[in-house]
Amino acid sequence: MDAMIMYFGGIEAGGTKFVCAIGDENGKIYARERVATEEPDVTIPKVIQFFRNFKVESLGIGSFGPVDLNKESKTYGRITSTPKLAWANYPLVQTMEEALHVPVGFSTDVNGAALGELYRGAATGLDGCLYITVGTGIGAGLVSKHQLLQGLSHPEMGHVLLRRHPEDKFEGICPYHQDCLEGLASGPALEARWGKPASELKNDQKVWKIEAEYLAQALMQYILIVSPKRIIMGGGVMKQEQLFPMIRARLKELLAGYLDFPELKERMDDYVVPPALGDNAGITGALILARQALEREHVSRP
Amino acid sequence: MDAMIMYFGGIEAGGTKFVCAIGDENGKIYARERVATEEPDVTIPKVIQFFRNFKVESLGIGSFGPVDLNKESKTYGRITSTPKLAWANYPLVQTMEEALHVPVGFSTDVNGAALGELYRGAATGLDGCLYITVGTGIGAGLVSKHQLLQGLSHPEMGHVLLRRHPEDKFEGICPYHQDCLEGLASGPALEARWGKPASELKNDQKVWKIEAEYLAQALMQYILIVSPKRIIMGGGVMKQEQLFPMIRARLKELLAGYLDFPELKERMDDYVVPPALGDNAGITGALILARQALEREHVSRP
Ligand SMILES: Nc1ncnc2c1ncn2[C@@H]1O[C@H](COP(=O)(O)OP(=O)(O)O)[C@@H](O)[C@H]1O
Ligand SMILES: Nc1ncnc2c1ncn2[C@@H]1O[C@H](COP(=O)(O)OP(=O)(O)O)[C@@H](O)[C@H]1O
Ligand SMILES: [Zn+2]
Ligand SMILES: [Zn+2]
């Protein structure tokens, strides 16, 4: 490794795997490793070991959630009420700070992916974007004027309520809301409704008509409420590329010309787009979180 | 007037009246005038005349919309596609700047009200809040980490889609979406559905059960998407105070314990609240927009 380059560490902490990477300021990745998500006592020592082999200036983590992002909170840096019980309340940030002695930036996986796509992917040149993943769960992160949106909590956009498609009698699988967006349109919801994994349903038109309806309704709510500069749709289910034109067309119908912006009219093809970074959006974002953590450290300890 | 005090001008520009005021930094109001909203050629000269009587450092305007808030746009500072045709495309900011030769801050009426409630009303001490008005129309503004949320457009939260209450067969009155929130739950929607002005429906329980259902659904979407620190509900329809406990109770049911924050559980009474400033939220916010415009001017021309 080149001694003149600053190296950053990134972790995309997911429910099935932790992707760990070493990269530089420009998003170039020098080393990468996947560690299976087992119990923290098994997974975290392997993650720490990976980073011990490198000299990083700081670390960024984009994590599955919900997570506590409120720096004034006693439980800042923890995964909170996850159904993966071994990880509930696990002090992820604190453990990594104590092991590596570097500043740690922390956010959700989708917030990380939104940063990755904004600065190195499908939204470069803009000052914000919304990134939504449609996979095992549905979640989204928003950057607006270069800031991640955060209130009481990080966004939980996957659980918005929808109008039922008249041909869809499936009851939904969200343990909290039954037929919210995640309950009706996530990968596992597709599998439960149709009896086959989503990846094997490609040729069934009705599957994607209903899926596009729900995703278009969700995007409509996001546009009316936060008005993103661009919407990037990733995750396993969005590998079904036929969804993109269907979602755009239905979204236009739903908006009914109400918002008079070219992005939502003649330029819709550039407004709702797949990730330019593909599966690298999350880890690229984690490296950006690392760099931001280092910058904050320099401001607060000049 | 005291020569040591800095005076600011504020305008709450509404569809029926322009409220003009002179105030100081602390939100104290020294003079106020209402000018009816007729054609711009009639209304604006009266507004200018009012401010000519005072020496203000800057002016803030919270306006009915939609408005163009994008400073890079050629139509910045205009009301855009309003159904009030005489005002469509009217250069409100530019006209006031040319008349008064002071910096002008500009935002929507509900963004202004959100700032007013945040710094001088029901959300003081927090770093953000959501203000929603339920009146002739339904609109909302969000402050997050002291910034007004703005993307492609300002928020248009009044037009979110809802699930129909099973007992409600009313078709809705939104000219774009028919039965969006505004189409079902605004003051004119109540009047069209029940055949009487909303203010005369106080004792009809069914009216408020359906109204509370729709408003609770909307708040659920806002909470999942932007997670406000507090929600302030104003406007004519919210004068029906019995709505508050009904909305809070239904919102709790809809969230179903999903978000584990005390604000949304045991402290819900402090989370969904009426405006502390009453009908002064908008004009107080306009004065804050004025002060912010002056501060920006000092930063950019030191
Ligand atoms: N090609 C595909 N077409 C449709 N669905 C897919 C495809 N690949 C994966 N999925 C679905 O996406 C989900 C996994 O989402 P993914 O984004 O890959 O991971 P995760 O959400 O767990 O991080 C699974 O439910 C799976 O059925
Ligand atoms: N006490 C009341 N109870 C119920 N609805 C009311 C009441 N007062 C006014 N409204 C309704 O609110 C609407 C006017 O909203 P308001 O917020 O006062 O003004 P605007 O939205 O035009 O600025 C009207 O449709 C009216 O029917
Ligand atoms: Zn849900
Ligand atoms: Zn509408």
XYZ file of C-alpha atoms and ligand atoms in Angstrom:
660
model
C 0.000 0.000 0.000
C 1.129 3.505 -0.811
C 2.266 5.483 2.228
C 0.998 8.785 0.763
C -2.588 7.610 0.525
C -4.995 7.799 3.439
C -6.796 4.539 4.019
C -10.279 4.215 5.449
C -12.134 1.207 6.765
C -15.748 0.435 5.878
C -18.256 -2.103 7.161
C -21.577 -2.900 5.556
C -23.199 -4.754 8.434
C -26.058 -6.885 7.142
C -28.290 -9.567 8.523
C -26.516 -12.323 6.585
C -22.988 -10.952 6.188
C -20.623 -8.203 7.256
C -18.727 -6.841 4.245
C -15.446 -5.270 5.392
C -13.289 -3.154 3.101
C -10.245 -0.909 2.952
C -10.485 2.016 0.559
C -9.144 5.469 -0.165
C -10.702 8.896 -0.458
C -11.701 8.306 -4.055
C -13.712 5.219 -3.299
C -11.059 2.859 -4.638
C -11.167 -0.436 -2.742
C -7.884 -2.200 -1.897
C -9.056 -5.140 0.177
C -12.366 -6.698 1.004
C -13.653 -9.582 3.112
C -17.067 -11.088 3.901
C -17.723 -12.383 7.378
C -20.927 -14.340 7.996
C -23.362 -12.763 10.468
C -23.479 -15.259 13.324
C -23.564 -14.302 17.015
C -21.561 -11.133 17.789
C -18.934 -13.143 19.746
C -18.146 -15.091 16.604
C -18.504 -12.401 13.951
C -16.979 -9.311 15.551
C -13.541 -10.808 16.403
C -13.155 -11.788 12.731
C -14.129 -8.290 11.639
C -11.634 -6.716 14.035
C -8.914 -9.097 12.853
C -9.451 -7.974 9.251
C -8.918 -4.304 10.127
C -5.889 -5.042 12.328
C -4.005 -5.960 9.143
C -4.235 -2.380 7.880
C -3.591 1.088 9.163
C -6.861 2.982 8.738
C -7.464 6.614 9.697
C -11.078 6.011 10.588
C -13.908 3.539 10.189
C -17.437 3.891 8.761
C -20.287 1.499 9.455
C -23.596 1.237 7.607
C -25.642 -1.195 9.637
C -28.891 -3.130 9.490
C -31.315 -1.679 12.000
C -33.025 -0.236 13.772
C -29.990 1.526 15.190
C -29.563 4.364 17.656
C -28.018 7.328 15.784
C -28.683 9.942 18.439
C -25.268 10.990 19.778
C -26.791 12.313 22.989
C -28.354 8.951 23.753
C -26.848 6.436 26.158
C -27.397 3.714 23.602
C -25.805 5.590 20.669
C -24.064 3.230 18.270
C -26.128 0.189 19.146
C -28.396 -1.967 17.084
C -31.624 -1.656 19.080
C -34.736 -3.828 18.784
C -33.749 -6.263 16.007
C -35.458 -9.665 15.756
C -31.899 -11.099 15.641
C -31.853 -11.308 19.403
C -28.139 -11.897 19.847
C -27.549 -8.479 18.247
C -30.256 -6.552 20.099
C -28.602 -3.787 22.072
C -25.117 -4.777 20.838
C -22.674 -1.826 21.192
C -21.254 -1.977 17.680
C -19.635 1.464 17.523
C -18.171 1.323 21.008
C -16.654 -2.127 20.423
C -15.003 -1.050 17.178
C -13.691 2.211 18.697
C -12.137 0.323 21.586
C -10.591 -2.265 19.293
C -9.192 0.058 16.607
C -8.697 3.418 18.394
C -9.917 5.444 15.417
C -12.975 7.666 14.893
C -16.029 5.667 13.862
C -18.844 7.015 11.655
C -22.145 5.204 12.004
C -25.432 5.126 10.150
C -27.954 2.752 8.646
C -27.082 0.537 5.673
C -29.466 2.473 3.408
C -28.190 5.851 4.596
C -24.719 4.594 3.673
C -25.922 3.462 0.259
C -27.575 6.856 -0.313
C -24.230 8.584 0.404
C -22.392 6.139 -1.864
C -24.753 6.763 -4.786
C -24.766 10.518 -4.166
C -21.011 11.000 -4.199
C -19.837 8.143 -6.418
C -22.877 6.704 -8.164
C -26.192 7.489 -9.793
C -26.748 10.870 -8.122
C -23.349 12.543 -8.508
C -23.640 16.264 -9.110
C -26.854 16.568 -7.090
C -27.086 17.714 -3.474
C -29.295 14.829 -2.385
C -31.088 11.633 -3.284
C -33.218 8.893 -1.840
C -31.919 5.303 -1.851
C -34.430 2.502 -1.307
C -33.626 -1.182 -1.059
C -36.289 -3.775 -1.862
C -34.835 -7.012 -0.545
C -35.381 -9.131 2.553
C -36.751 -5.952 4.056
C -37.569 -2.571 2.581
C -35.765 0.491 3.833
C -34.668 3.877 2.590
C -32.246 6.677 3.365
C -32.478 10.308 2.290
C -29.750 12.862 1.744
C -31.027 16.423 1.429
C -28.652 19.378 0.958
C -25.779 16.951 1.731
C -27.277 15.976 5.115
C -28.732 12.611 6.071
C -32.311 13.075 7.205
C -32.703 12.152 10.853
C -35.366 13.049 13.379
C -36.486 11.091 16.415
C -35.296 8.068 14.477
C -33.708 7.348 11.111
C -36.381 6.931 8.421
C -38.412 3.713 8.460
C -39.898 4.220 5.027
C -40.436 0.514 4.416
C -43.483 0.445 6.647
C -45.724 3.020 4.934
C -49.352 2.018 4.452
C -50.692 1.395 0.951
C -53.958 1.033 -0.862
C -54.524 -2.591 -1.759
C -54.387 -3.611 -5.381
C -57.925 -4.874 -6.119
C -56.599 -8.232 -7.392
C -54.340 -8.809 -4.380
C -55.894 -10.784 -1.549
C -52.581 -11.664 0.153
C -52.752 -10.705 3.832
C -49.140 -9.470 4.140
C -46.267 -10.562 6.400
C -45.182 -7.548 8.466
C -45.289 -8.658 12.105
C -46.256 -5.111 13.133
C -48.540 -3.830 10.366
C -49.416 -6.925 8.346
C -49.912 -5.273 4.945
C -47.596 -2.262 4.991
C -45.162 -1.868 2.044
C -42.623 -4.315 3.503
C -45.425 -6.736 4.373
C -46.662 -6.766 0.768
C -43.689 -6.069 -1.483
C -40.426 -7.363 0.070
C -38.710 -10.473 -1.357
C -40.124 -12.730 1.386
C -43.619 -11.245 0.832
C -43.406 -12.146 -2.863
C -42.318 -15.664 -1.978
C -45.103 -16.073 0.597
C -47.763 -14.740 -1.789
C -46.783 -16.710 -4.890
C -45.223 -19.809 -3.357
C -41.864 -19.476 -5.133
C -38.730 -17.328 -4.596
C -39.085 -13.913 -6.249
C -36.180 -14.683 -8.581
C -38.232 -17.493 -10.173
C -41.295 -15.346 -10.928
C -39.816 -13.339 -13.789
C -42.350 -14.400 -16.419
C -45.508 -13.936 -14.399
C -46.859 -10.527 -15.456
C -49.399 -10.229 -12.667
C -46.652 -10.529 -10.041
C -44.873 -7.452 -11.341
C -48.009 -5.437 -12.037
C -48.978 -5.686 -8.361
C -45.388 -5.148 -7.187
C -45.036 -2.019 -9.369
C -48.325 -0.661 -8.018
C -47.098 -0.862 -4.425
C -43.653 0.510 -5.125
C -45.118 3.394 -7.174
C -47.511 4.264 -4.328
C -44.586 4.318 -1.897
C -42.527 6.562 -4.186
C -45.484 8.905 -4.496
C -45.616 9.287 -0.705
C -41.854 9.895 -0.563
C -42.038 12.509 -3.332
C -44.914 14.389 -1.692
C -43.284 14.309 1.728
C -39.531 14.729 1.094
C -39.295 15.585 -2.615
C -35.983 13.756 -3.331
C -33.728 15.064 -6.074
C -33.454 11.534 -7.500
C -34.653 8.071 -6.416
C -32.322 5.074 -6.597
C -33.909 1.656 -6.239
C -31.669 -1.279 -5.259
C -31.877 -4.625 -3.464
C -32.561 -8.154 -4.688
C -36.113 -7.614 -5.919
C -35.060 -4.677 -8.128
C -32.876 -7.110 -10.127
C -36.179 -7.623 -11.963
C -35.405 -4.775 -14.340
C -38.823 -4.866 -15.964
C -40.070 -3.186 -12.771
C -38.439 0.149 -13.574
C -40.590 1.210 -16.551
C -43.704 -0.150 -14.837
C -43.027 1.823 -11.647
C -42.267 5.031 -13.573
C -45.458 4.779 -15.609
C -47.672 4.102 -12.609
C -45.997 6.853 -10.558
C -46.781 9.373 -13.306
C -50.417 8.307 -13.269
C -50.617 8.607 -9.492
C -49.015 12.061 -9.382
C -51.519 13.125 -12.058
C -49.424 16.091 -13.149
C -49.663 17.677 -9.724
C -45.980 18.528 -9.349
C -44.751 20.555 -12.272
C -41.094 19.481 -12.443
C -39.402 18.104 -15.574
C -37.826 15.367 -13.409
C -41.318 14.012 -12.779
C -42.585 14.490 -16.317
C -40.353 14.201 -19.382
C -37.250 13.151 -17.396
C -38.760 10.367 -15.264
C -36.302 7.827 -16.791
C -33.454 9.703 -15.082
C -35.410 10.214 -11.880
C -36.180 6.636 -10.808
C -33.018 4.670 -11.524
C -31.039 1.567 -10.482
C -27.870 2.003 -8.390
C -24.824 2.899 -10.509
C -22.632 1.163 -7.925
C -24.666 -2.056 -7.984
C -23.960 -4.084 -4.873
C -21.081 -1.747 -3.955
C -23.332 1.167 -2.925
C -23.335 0.174 0.750
C -19.626 -0.392 1.202
C -18.786 2.758 -0.788
C -21.086 4.660 1.542
C -19.421 3.135 4.605
C -16.088 4.502 3.379
C -17.687 7.948 3.003
C -18.996 7.681 6.583
C -15.400 6.928 7.631
C -14.027 9.993 5.891
C -16.776 12.184 7.383
C -15.980 10.839 10.874
C -12.339 11.823 10.425
C -13.291 15.302 9.224
C -15.534 15.819 12.246
C -12.702 14.712 14.529
C -10.409 17.347 12.959
C -13.015 20.053 13.465
C -13.661 19.188 17.095
C -9.995 18.612 18.036
C -8.063 21.100 15.934
C -40.223 53.023 17.985
C -36.957 52.517 19.812
C -33.894 53.391 17.739
C -31.770 50.690 19.432
C -34.052 47.885 18.336
C -33.784 46.207 14.932
C -37.119 45.990 13.185
C -38.086 43.283 10.734
C -40.996 43.039 8.331
C -43.102 39.920 7.918
C -45.797 38.903 5.462
C -48.061 35.907 5.785
C -49.372 35.756 2.242
C -52.592 33.735 2.130
C -55.309 33.072 -0.375
C -57.790 35.333 1.379
C -55.544 37.902 3.101
C -52.006 39.176 3.402
C -51.072 39.732 7.051
C -48.270 42.290 7.299
C -46.375 42.955 10.513
C -43.446 44.789 12.027
C -41.605 42.942 14.776
C -38.299 42.661 16.551
C -35.821 39.870 17.075
C -37.733 38.462 19.998
C -40.932 38.019 18.048
C -42.590 41.050 19.620
C -45.015 42.609 17.142
C -45.300 46.419 16.982
C -47.700 46.923 14.088
C -49.891 44.734 12.007
C -52.260 45.105 9.055
C -54.476 42.804 6.997
C -54.793 43.404 3.291
C -57.389 41.411 1.340
C -55.994 39.121 -1.373
C -57.413 40.571 -4.581
C -55.483 40.892 -7.836
C -51.756 41.604 -7.310
C -52.121 45.145 -8.743
C -54.573 45.973 -5.990
C -53.072 44.076 -3.074
C -49.334 44.571 -3.477
C -49.298 48.402 -3.538
C -51.178 48.387 -0.203
C -48.677 45.939 1.244
C -45.743 48.052 0.083
C -47.378 51.173 1.498
C -47.629 49.543 4.936
C -43.894 48.756 5.043
C -42.934 52.224 3.725
C -44.119 53.610 7.068
C -41.352 51.771 8.950
C -37.630 51.259 8.623
C -37.111 47.500 8.447
C -33.751 45.739 8.140
C -35.178 42.911 6.088
C -38.426 41.242 5.103
C -39.671 37.648 5.454
C -42.525 36.156 3.449
C -44.374 32.902 4.112
C -46.610 32.416 1.114
C -49.415 30.218 -0.130
C -48.139 28.011 -2.885
C -46.859 26.248 -4.755
C -43.870 28.601 -4.803
C -40.435 28.372 -6.383
C -37.855 28.233 -3.568
C -34.902 27.153 -5.682
C -32.479 30.105 -5.719
C -30.808 28.879 -8.896
C -34.105 28.930 -10.768
C -35.163 31.763 -13.084
C -38.549 31.803 -11.412
C -37.229 31.899 -7.801
C -39.513 33.880 -5.530
C -42.643 33.375 -7.593
C -45.933 31.759 -6.811
C -46.074 29.135 -9.568
C -49.119 27.142 -10.683
C -51.814 28.409 -8.304
C -55.482 28.151 -9.279
C -55.669 31.883 -8.398
C -54.714 32.757 -11.954
C -53.913 36.425 -11.360
C -51.152 35.299 -8.985
C -49.730 32.483 -11.106
C -46.117 33.312 -11.883
C -46.273 36.573 -9.901
C -42.736 37.706 -8.882
C -43.476 38.323 -5.220
C -39.903 38.393 -3.886
C -38.519 40.473 -6.713
C -41.309 43.047 -6.418
C -40.787 43.443 -2.687
C -36.985 43.673 -3.031
C -37.321 46.394 -5.647
C -39.836 48.313 -3.573
C -38.105 48.135 -0.183
C -34.401 47.639 -1.004
C -33.864 45.158 1.831
C -32.994 41.451 1.846
C -36.087 39.252 1.491
C -36.441 35.753 2.974
C -39.027 33.560 1.286
C -40.704 30.259 2.006
C -44.095 28.612 2.156
C -46.700 29.644 4.723
C -46.412 26.285 6.525
C -42.610 26.374 6.503
C -42.905 29.771 8.142
C -45.354 28.452 10.735
C -42.995 25.536 11.469
C -40.160 28.004 12.157
C -42.440 30.136 14.324
C -43.523 27.181 16.455
C -39.972 25.836 16.652
C -38.339 29.029 17.918
C -41.219 30.734 19.750
C -43.986 28.195 20.168
C -44.839 24.577 20.849
C -41.470 23.109 19.823
C -39.006 25.442 21.548
C -35.926 23.606 22.780
C -36.080 21.018 20.000
C -34.030 21.097 16.790
C -36.983 20.457 14.528
C -40.715 19.905 14.157
C -43.432 19.352 11.614
C -46.235 21.896 11.255
C -49.388 20.850 9.426
C -52.359 23.036 8.670
C -55.791 21.496 8.099
C -57.826 24.313 6.637
C -58.990 25.285 3.160
C -56.105 23.138 2.003
C -53.779 20.778 3.824
C -50.051 21.479 3.831
C -47.051 20.897 6.026
C -43.527 22.127 6.584
C -40.672 20.306 8.280
C -37.668 21.658 10.133
C -34.967 19.081 10.780
C -31.702 19.962 12.533
C -32.733 23.632 12.183
C -33.062 23.358 8.385
C -36.258 23.556 6.358
C -36.639 20.399 4.326
C -36.502 21.157 0.611
C -35.781 18.911 -2.343
C -36.979 19.293 -5.922
C -39.903 21.142 -4.371
C -41.060 22.159 -0.919
C -43.102 19.372 0.706
C -46.614 18.788 -0.624
C -47.669 16.553 2.227
C -51.362 17.395 1.887
C -51.731 15.134 -1.121
C -50.652 11.773 0.325
C -52.845 8.794 -0.529
C -54.873 7.123 2.201
C -56.799 3.954 2.834
C -60.496 4.666 2.739
C -62.468 4.433 5.957
C -64.944 1.605 5.310
C -67.912 3.826 6.210
C -66.816 6.698 3.969
C -68.216 6.648 0.445
C -67.455 10.316 -0.322
C -65.543 10.559 -3.604
C -63.181 13.370 -2.548
C -62.580 16.841 -4.013
C -58.906 17.087 -4.969
C -58.849 18.173 -8.621
C -55.652 16.129 -9.138
C -56.065 13.014 -6.997
C -59.733 13.030 -6.015
C -59.437 11.225 -2.662
C -55.972 12.159 -1.380
C -55.725 13.590 2.174
C -56.672 17.105 1.080
C -59.482 15.701 -1.074
C -60.979 13.874 1.905
C -60.084 15.816 5.031
C -59.744 19.561 4.309
C -62.420 22.003 5.510
C -64.087 22.193 2.065
C -64.027 18.355 1.842
C -65.884 18.140 5.157
C -68.418 20.650 3.943
C -68.906 18.838 0.610
C -69.265 15.436 2.319
C -71.662 16.441 5.098
C -73.491 19.362 3.488
C -72.650 21.885 6.238
C -69.584 23.977 7.123
C -67.117 22.006 9.250
C -67.575 24.441 12.142
C -71.237 23.330 12.425
C -70.508 19.617 12.651
C -69.092 19.579 16.174
C -71.634 17.174 17.647
C -71.622 14.571 14.899
C -69.306 11.807 16.184
C -69.024 9.991 12.886
C -67.608 13.116 11.189
C -64.675 13.251 13.598
C -64.070 9.515 13.686
C -63.500 9.486 9.925
C -61.523 12.749 10.032
C -59.262 11.419 12.809
C -58.672 8.203 10.846
C -57.386 10.108 7.817
C -55.268 12.546 9.793
C -53.760 9.691 11.854
C -52.879 7.787 8.677
C -51.175 10.885 7.297
C -49.193 11.404 10.513
C -48.120 7.768 10.397
C -46.672 8.268 6.908
C -44.889 11.448 8.023
C -43.429 9.716 11.069
C -42.167 6.742 9.079
C -40.687 8.930 6.376
C -39.306 12.008 8.181
C -39.570 11.138 11.872
C -40.374 14.669 13.155
C -39.302 15.638 16.670
C -42.834 16.949 17.344
C -45.987 17.439 15.265
C -47.989 20.658 15.518
C -51.474 20.643 14.007
C -53.082 23.974 13.152
C -55.631 25.441 10.739
C -59.379 25.957 10.948
C -60.412 22.308 11.145
C -58.100 21.666 14.113
C -60.176 24.152 16.125
C -62.247 21.012 16.745
C -60.159 20.112 19.777
C -61.826 16.732 20.237
C -59.740 15.631 17.234
C -56.465 15.626 19.170
C -57.102 12.682 21.506
C -58.797 10.757 18.688
C -55.851 11.255 16.327
C -53.302 10.309 19.005
C -55.157 7.120 19.899
C -55.576 5.999 16.294
C -51.947 6.853 15.462
C -50.751 4.621 18.285
C -52.853 1.768 16.940
C -51.518 2.244 13.434
C -47.873 2.371 14.526
C -48.534 -0.829 16.487
C -45.513 -0.331 18.735
C -43.133 -0.452 15.794
C -41.071 2.600 16.734
C -39.744 2.323 20.243
C -39.594 5.979 21.295
C -41.230 7.395 24.429
C -42.547 10.325 22.323
C -44.695 7.825 20.406
C -45.726 5.798 23.431
C -46.211 7.266 26.883
C -45.562 10.887 25.744
C -47.901 11.047 22.747
C -49.860 13.910 24.369
C -46.741 16.076 24.029
C -45.950 14.793 20.574
C -49.087 15.717 18.612
C -50.074 19.178 19.809
C -51.898 22.374 18.811
C -49.883 25.488 17.905
C -48.738 27.451 20.965
C -48.834 30.615 18.863
C -52.370 30.017 17.637
C -53.027 32.049 14.530
C -49.740 33.932 15.029
C -47.523 31.012 13.990
C -47.306 32.135 10.367
C -46.503 35.800 10.962
C -44.004 34.926 13.700
C -42.316 32.583 11.225
C -42.248 35.294 8.563
C -40.312 37.523 11.000
C -37.841 34.665 11.563
C -37.423 34.327 7.792
C -36.637 38.062 7.737
C -33.950 37.740 10.414
C -32.424 34.731 8.637
C -32.329 36.681 5.354
C -30.423 39.488 7.066
C -27.958 37.033 8.611
C -27.302 35.433 5.224
C -26.705 38.862 3.731
C -24.073 39.584 6.411
C -22.329 36.283 5.726
C -22.242 36.768 1.968
C -21.215 40.480 2.085
C -18.988 40.767 5.126
N -33.083 -11.796 -9.201
C -33.999 -11.605 -8.245
N -35.270 -11.341 -8.567
C -36.207 -11.137 -7.619
N -35.947 -11.190 -6.315
C -34.696 -11.441 -5.925
C -33.650 -11.637 -6.857
N -32.510 -11.845 -6.155
C -32.833 -11.765 -4.855
N -34.148 -11.519 -4.708
C -34.901 -11.396 -3.459
O -34.341 -10.349 -2.687
C -34.256 -10.720 -1.320
C -32.831 -10.511 -0.833
O -32.548 -9.163 -0.957
P -31.064 -8.600 -1.017
O -31.160 -7.161 -1.288
O -30.285 -9.410 -1.993
O -30.477 -8.893 0.422
P -30.793 -8.243 1.857
O -32.054 -7.460 1.766
O -30.923 -9.448 2.747
O -29.586 -7.426 2.150
C -34.724 -12.148 -1.208
O -36.021 -12.173 -0.648
C -34.777 -12.633 -2.640
O -35.880 -13.491 -2.884
N -64.189 25.995 14.252
C -64.015 25.301 13.127
N -64.289 23.973 13.111
C -64.129 23.267 11.983
N -63.675 23.763 10.826
C -63.388 25.084 10.793
C -63.514 25.905 11.927
N -63.134 27.159 11.588
C -62.783 27.102 10.270
N -62.925 25.846 9.806
C -62.671 25.375 8.431
O -61.322 25.643 8.087
C -61.219 26.141 6.769
C -60.434 27.440 6.794
O -59.168 27.158 7.293
P -58.217 28.250 7.902
O -57.016 27.528 8.411
O -58.985 29.074 8.870
O -57.861 29.191 6.671
P -56.940 28.946 5.361
O -56.668 27.481 5.230
O -57.805 29.459 4.240
O -55.730 29.757 5.612
C -62.623 26.290 6.243
O -62.866 25.238 5.309
C -63.513 26.157 7.470
O -64.674 25.414 7.177
Zn -44.685 -2.850 8.711
Zn -54.457 15.768 -4.058
